[in-house]
């Protein structure tokens, strides 16, 4: 889902300045005041600016823009891969098998971003970055953590697989690269020391990917996961898994398609569906193609009575509310909704996403509960509370020990109206109890909170950032010196392990992994003084949406500057000679345009077409200013960039003409063109050349030789899904919609991207997302993923041939006339004059490739992967190795 998120909160300047900044207009700020947040989560933006509905509308509610539009945005990535229907189990495995059966070209990929990425790099410290916030070195989102008592730590990344450290964190090694699914749902060590890896991230974020089930590694300290380690069959394919829990000889899985169980002693045989509240919405059911199907069987967590594993409580429900939300227990052989005793909410209005945590001795249970009603009505938080069952019984009675007001008063950085603890409780949750002390627990929301007395009192050892506190100033010489390393925002997972008898806490969040002693030190404000970033560059799971390269000379070093937009980690930049990457734009980083002749001319999208341009790599000039008129970048967003409106998609497409870098196109509900290149000064320089039509929004754009192609969807959710392609000239003439009947050559699926023959603008290729009709229950799913036209789209030919049936995201015509396509599983290559496809290179890890670009003279290919960093491939290798 388009995750709603943050970046620097303007505490003193008020909401009007924030709204202006989000819309792309400058906002004034007092010297030394943090700049307004680059919110990368739609819901929070909605609460603060009023520009859109929040993620509050429950499926089926009568909210014309709210329910269907917000759900579509919330599940944008998943729907791009499932439209126009629901993908049946088995699709992923089939695509993986097809990919493995393909021949490979020779040559190897280079990991360009496999080095530390410093979000606090002082070279890029101005109001458009988050530098000096205190997160330090970062990597991609980590959503699963496990640790043992021998110094081994295991980390599950959002879309880069599982990693192992034998040193308590750092010097990471990948241990799941032989699996088809790199998306983590949960990661657990069981009582036998086996490591369980549940695939399919259940964060309902804009970039959460489904998985292929659950895998078990018998010797996690030395081994690696293999496809043969899967538990059961294909039952859990194309689902997300939020939690694994163990009770007796049974493992329970909370998934997007209900709760499933399997034996832990016999790993063969299928998973058993224990409970699905709305089975008609499951694949094969009568309502499987309904737009609400993905939201009708969501399971969040499972609580098991430590004294009697047969007593189980299921936490079920969609975060925005539905009439099936509730706690369920087994009674008389069936699952019945129940009311738990005490303060915890059991009604569908207040019971949304729930996470349980149990003490090692079984004496206490803890829970986080998110409220759909608060999500709909409370602009400050949707956290209903943190609760404890002091007798260890998951049935209660439950006592509320914290709400968002209590947490805000505990040293939180999120104390201003509109962004208080739990504002993203639907996305950020973990509970970790100290195994040595049932009264000592850590809770993760946007920040890390700690209680040593079972919730009676709280501190905030991991504040959101340092900007809100007296220790901070953008000028290092004016800082008081007592700001400490903190964690990146948005917490997802935690574990307590030890090494040499010294216990430590590790947490996973949107910036990677951080560690501190389990009983660490803190300052007078309760902020930890002993956090260590474990993101040393050895675990490159950075989630790029885009990549751009251009020539650059930095001192004596000449080469290329590599830029890219990242999920919640801004825009990274790597310049010649750098040993550490820096971040010159904060928040989410979307699409990117870089001048091939000057890598310091950069156009960086935030989200929803909020664009900024720099002409000097956004290097800080030493003035240490927060004055928008004196910083090194300017806002140039086209008018369709209103955050969260129908104006543009979360990550909206932009492109420059490879033959004329001054001609740009951007896609929202309209097609926008500007002819000033990197000299653009404001959003007023954009010209609206075409209206895509009511309810239509661009999903991919391309411009070449003055001809523009724009793919769109609308409705973009599965129910009634429609796609199309518009073509016209950059001067505004000749615009028309192509005739693409639902049963035509071009399938009725997402139009992901284009590339154009540089010698002929009428010769165009298009990539299509999703799966073929073999796997997709929905009208017009069709077949094929890559199509070619030689007459500007009047006629198309399917050139997919032996390409695996897997979502395709990007295309690139490369040196010599070859064609490269980036998919959800890898990068494929078709040689000039050939019809068959090969896997490009021999060492690209399995992950999603979102964008492809070539460097100077077109001799090197760059791939923006959404989970394994930016990779490059020297195209000369095709001549040397074939």
PDB file of N, CA, C and O in Angstrom, residues 172-198:
ATOM      1  N   UNK A 172      27.568  -9.382   7.339  1.00  0.00           N
ATOM      2  CA  UNK A 172      26.415 -10.227   7.032  1.00  0.00           C
ATOM      3  C   UNK A 172      26.680 -11.119   5.821  1.00  0.00           C
ATOM      4  O   UNK A 172      27.403 -10.743   4.899  1.00  0.00           O
ATOM      5  N   UNK A 173      26.038 -12.291   5.839  1.00  0.00           N
ATOM      6  CA  UNK A 173      26.094 -13.219   4.713  1.00  0.00           C
ATOM      7  C   UNK A 173      24.676 -13.614   4.318  1.00  0.00           C
ATOM      8  O   UNK A 173      23.861 -13.933   5.191  1.00  0.00           O
ATOM      9  N   UNK A 174      24.375 -13.627   3.016  1.00  0.00           N
ATOM     10  CA  UNK A 174      23.032 -14.053   2.596  1.00  0.00           C
ATOM     11  C   UNK A 174      22.899 -15.569   2.725  1.00  0.00           C
ATOM     12  O   UNK A 174      23.823 -16.317   2.393  1.00  0.00           O
ATOM     13  N   UNK A 175      21.740 -16.032   3.209  1.00  0.00           N
ATOM     14  CA  UNK A 175      21.559 -17.485   3.371  1.00  0.00           C
ATOM     15  C   UNK A 175      20.260 -17.975   2.736  1.00  0.00           C
ATOM     16  O   UNK A 175      19.849 -19.109   2.983  1.00  0.00           O
ATOM     17  N   UNK A 176      19.629 -17.150   1.907  1.00  0.00           N
ATOM     18  CA  UNK A 176      18.393 -17.607   1.262  1.00  0.00           C
ATOM     19  C   UNK A 176      18.393 -17.324  -0.235  1.00  0.00           C
ATOM     20  O   UNK A 176      17.327 -17.312  -0.852  1.00  0.00           O
ATOM     21  N   UNK A 177      19.556 -17.098  -0.824  1.00  0.00           N
ATOM     22  CA  UNK A 177      19.612 -16.731  -2.236  1.00  0.00           C
ATOM     23  C   UNK A 177      19.198 -17.866  -3.172  1.00  0.00           C
ATOM     24  O   UNK A 177      18.994 -17.634  -4.359  1.00  0.00           O
ATOM     25  N   UNK A 178      19.078 -19.069  -2.666  1.00  0.00           N
ATOM     26  CA  UNK A 178      18.653 -20.188  -3.503  1.00  0.00           C
ATOM     27  C   UNK A 178      17.130 -20.372  -3.501  1.00  0.00           C
ATOM     28  O   UNK A 178      16.614 -21.307  -4.111  1.00  0.00           O
ATOM     29  N   UNK A 179      16.426 -19.471  -2.810  1.00  0.00           N
ATOM     30  CA  UNK A 179      14.966 -19.556  -2.751  1.00  0.00           C
ATOM     31  C   UNK A 179      14.338 -18.637  -3.798  1.00  0.00           C
ATOM     32  O   UNK A 179      14.922 -17.620  -4.180  1.00  0.00           O
ATOM     33  N   UNK A 180      13.106 -18.957  -4.222  1.00  0.00           N
ATOM     34  CA  UNK A 180      12.443 -18.121  -5.227  1.00  0.00           C
ATOM     35  C   UNK A 180      11.842 -16.847  -4.660  1.00  0.00           C
ATOM     36  O   UNK A 180      11.530 -15.933  -5.422  1.00  0.00           O
ATOM     37  N   UNK A 181      11.632 -16.776  -3.343  1.00  0.00           N
ATOM     38  CA  UNK A 181      10.937 -15.637  -2.749  1.00  0.00           C
ATOM     39  C   UNK A 181      11.827 -14.931  -1.742  1.00  0.00           C
ATOM     40  O   UNK A 181      12.174 -15.513  -0.711  1.00  0.00           O
ATOM     41  N   UNK A 182      12.211 -13.682  -1.992  1.00  0.00           N
ATOM     42  CA  UNK A 182      13.074 -12.969  -1.056  1.00  0.00           C
ATOM     43  C   UNK A 182      12.333 -12.106  -0.045  1.00  0.00           C
ATOM     44  O   UNK A 182      12.961 -11.466   0.781  1.00  0.00           O
ATOM     45  N   UNK A 183      10.983 -12.039  -0.098  1.00  0.00           N
ATOM     46  CA  UNK A 183      10.219 -11.176   0.796  1.00  0.00           C
ATOM     47  C   UNK A 183       9.972 -11.874   2.124  1.00  0.00           C
ATOM     48  O   UNK A 183       9.494 -13.008   2.165  1.00  0.00           O
ATOM     49  N   UNK A 184      10.278 -11.175   3.215  1.00  0.00           N
ATOM     50  CA  UNK A 184      10.149 -11.757   4.550  1.00  0.00           C
ATOM     51  C   UNK A 184       8.815 -11.390   5.170  1.00  0.00           C
ATOM     52  O   UNK A 184       8.409 -10.225   5.166  1.00  0.00           O
ATOM     53  N   UNK A 185       8.140 -12.414   5.744  1.00  0.00           N
ATOM     54  CA  UNK A 185       6.971 -12.175   6.568  1.00  0.00           C
ATOM     55  C   UNK A 185       7.320 -12.276   8.045  1.00  0.00           C
ATOM     56  O   UNK A 185       7.009 -11.409   8.834  1.00  0.00           O
ATOM     57  N   UNK A 186       8.011 -13.353   8.412  1.00  0.00           N
ATOM     58  CA  UNK A 186       8.432 -13.532   9.799  1.00  0.00           C
ATOM     59  C   UNK A 186       9.659 -14.438   9.813  1.00  0.00           C
ATOM     60  O   UNK A 186       9.913 -15.184   8.863  1.00  0.00           O
ATOM     61  N   UNK A 187      10.406 -14.361  10.913  1.00  0.00           N
ATOM     62  CA  UNK A 187      11.632 -15.140  11.082  1.00  0.00           C
ATOM     63  C   UNK A 187      11.671 -15.591  12.534  1.00  0.00           C
ATOM     64  O   UNK A 187      11.593 -14.761  13.449  1.00  0.00           O
ATOM     65  N   UNK A 188      11.759 -16.922  12.770  1.00  0.00           N
ATOM     66  CA  UNK A 188      11.704 -17.452  14.134  1.00  0.00           C
ATOM     67  C   UNK A 188      12.673 -18.614  14.309  1.00  0.00           C
ATOM     68  O   UNK A 188      12.798 -19.467  13.427  1.00  0.00           O
ATOM     69  N   UNK A 189      13.338 -18.660  15.452  1.00  0.00           N
ATOM     70  CA  UNK A 189      14.076 -19.850  15.895  1.00  0.00           C
ATOM     71  C   UNK A 189      13.156 -20.679  16.782  1.00  0.00           C
ATOM     72  O   UNK A 189      12.490 -20.132  17.676  1.00  0.00           O
ATOM     73  N   UNK A 190      13.101 -21.995  16.542  1.00  0.00           N
ATOM     74  CA  UNK A 190      12.265 -22.824  17.394  1.00  0.00           C
ATOM     75  C   UNK A 190      13.098 -23.460  18.502  1.00  0.00           C
ATOM     76  O   UNK A 190      14.316 -23.209  18.623  1.00  0.00           O
ATOM     77  N   UNK A 191      12.468 -24.281  19.320  1.00  0.00           N
ATOM     78  CA  UNK A 191      13.143 -24.871  20.463  1.00  0.00           C
ATOM     79  C   UNK A 191      14.248 -25.838  20.095  1.00  0.00           C
ATOM     80  O   UNK A 191      15.085 -26.181  20.940  1.00  0.00           O
ATOM     81  N   UNK A 192      14.275 -26.278  18.831  1.00  0.00           N
ATOM     82  CA  UNK A 192      15.331 -27.185  18.382  1.00  0.00           C
ATOM     83  C   UNK A 192      16.488 -26.438  17.720  1.00  0.00           C
ATOM     84  O   UNK A 192      17.420 -27.062  17.226  1.00  0.00           O
ATOM     85  N   UNK A 193      16.410 -25.100  17.688  1.00  0.00           N
ATOM     86  CA  UNK A 193      17.453 -24.323  17.049  1.00  0.00           C
ATOM     87  C   UNK A 193      17.284 -24.171  15.558  1.00  0.00           C
ATOM     88  O   UNK A 193      18.162 -23.621  14.881  1.00  0.00           O
ATOM     89  N   UNK A 194      16.161 -24.628  15.007  1.00  0.00           N
ATOM     90  CA  UNK A 194      15.903 -24.470  13.578  1.00  0.00           C
ATOM     91  C   UNK A 194      15.398 -23.058  13.297  1.00  0.00           C
ATOM     92  O   UNK A 194      14.697 -22.468  14.126  1.00  0.00           O
ATOM     93  N   UNK A 195      15.737 -22.555  12.123  1.00  0.00           N
ATOM     94  CA  UNK A 195      15.307 -21.225  11.721  1.00  0.00           C
ATOM     95  C   UNK A 195      14.148 -21.346  10.731  1.00  0.00           C
ATOM     96  O   UNK A 195      14.284 -21.971   9.678  1.00  0.00           O
ATOM     97  N   UNK A 196      13.010 -20.733  11.073  1.00  0.00           N
ATOM     98  CA  UNK A 196      11.812 -20.742  10.236  1.00  0.00           C
ATOM     99  C   UNK A 196      11.698 -19.405   9.518  1.00  0.00           C
ATOM    100  O   UNK A 196      11.739 -18.344  10.147  1.00  0.00           O
ATOM    101  N   UNK A 197      11.555 -19.486   8.204  1.00  0.00           N
ATOM    102  CA  UNK A 197      11.478 -18.299   7.350  1.00  0.00           C
ATOM    103  C   UNK A 197      10.120 -18.299   6.653  1.00  0.00           C
ATOM    104  O   UNK A 197       9.861 -19.112   5.775  1.00  0.00           O
ATOM    105  N   UNK A 198       9.244 -17.399   7.089  1.00  0.00           N
ATOM    106  CA  UNK A 198       7.939 -17.228   6.453  1.00  0.00           C
ATOM    107  C   UNK A 198       8.070 -16.136   5.399  1.00  0.00           C
ATOM    108  O   UNK A 198       8.458 -15.001   5.716  1.00  0.00           O
TER     109      UNK A 198
END
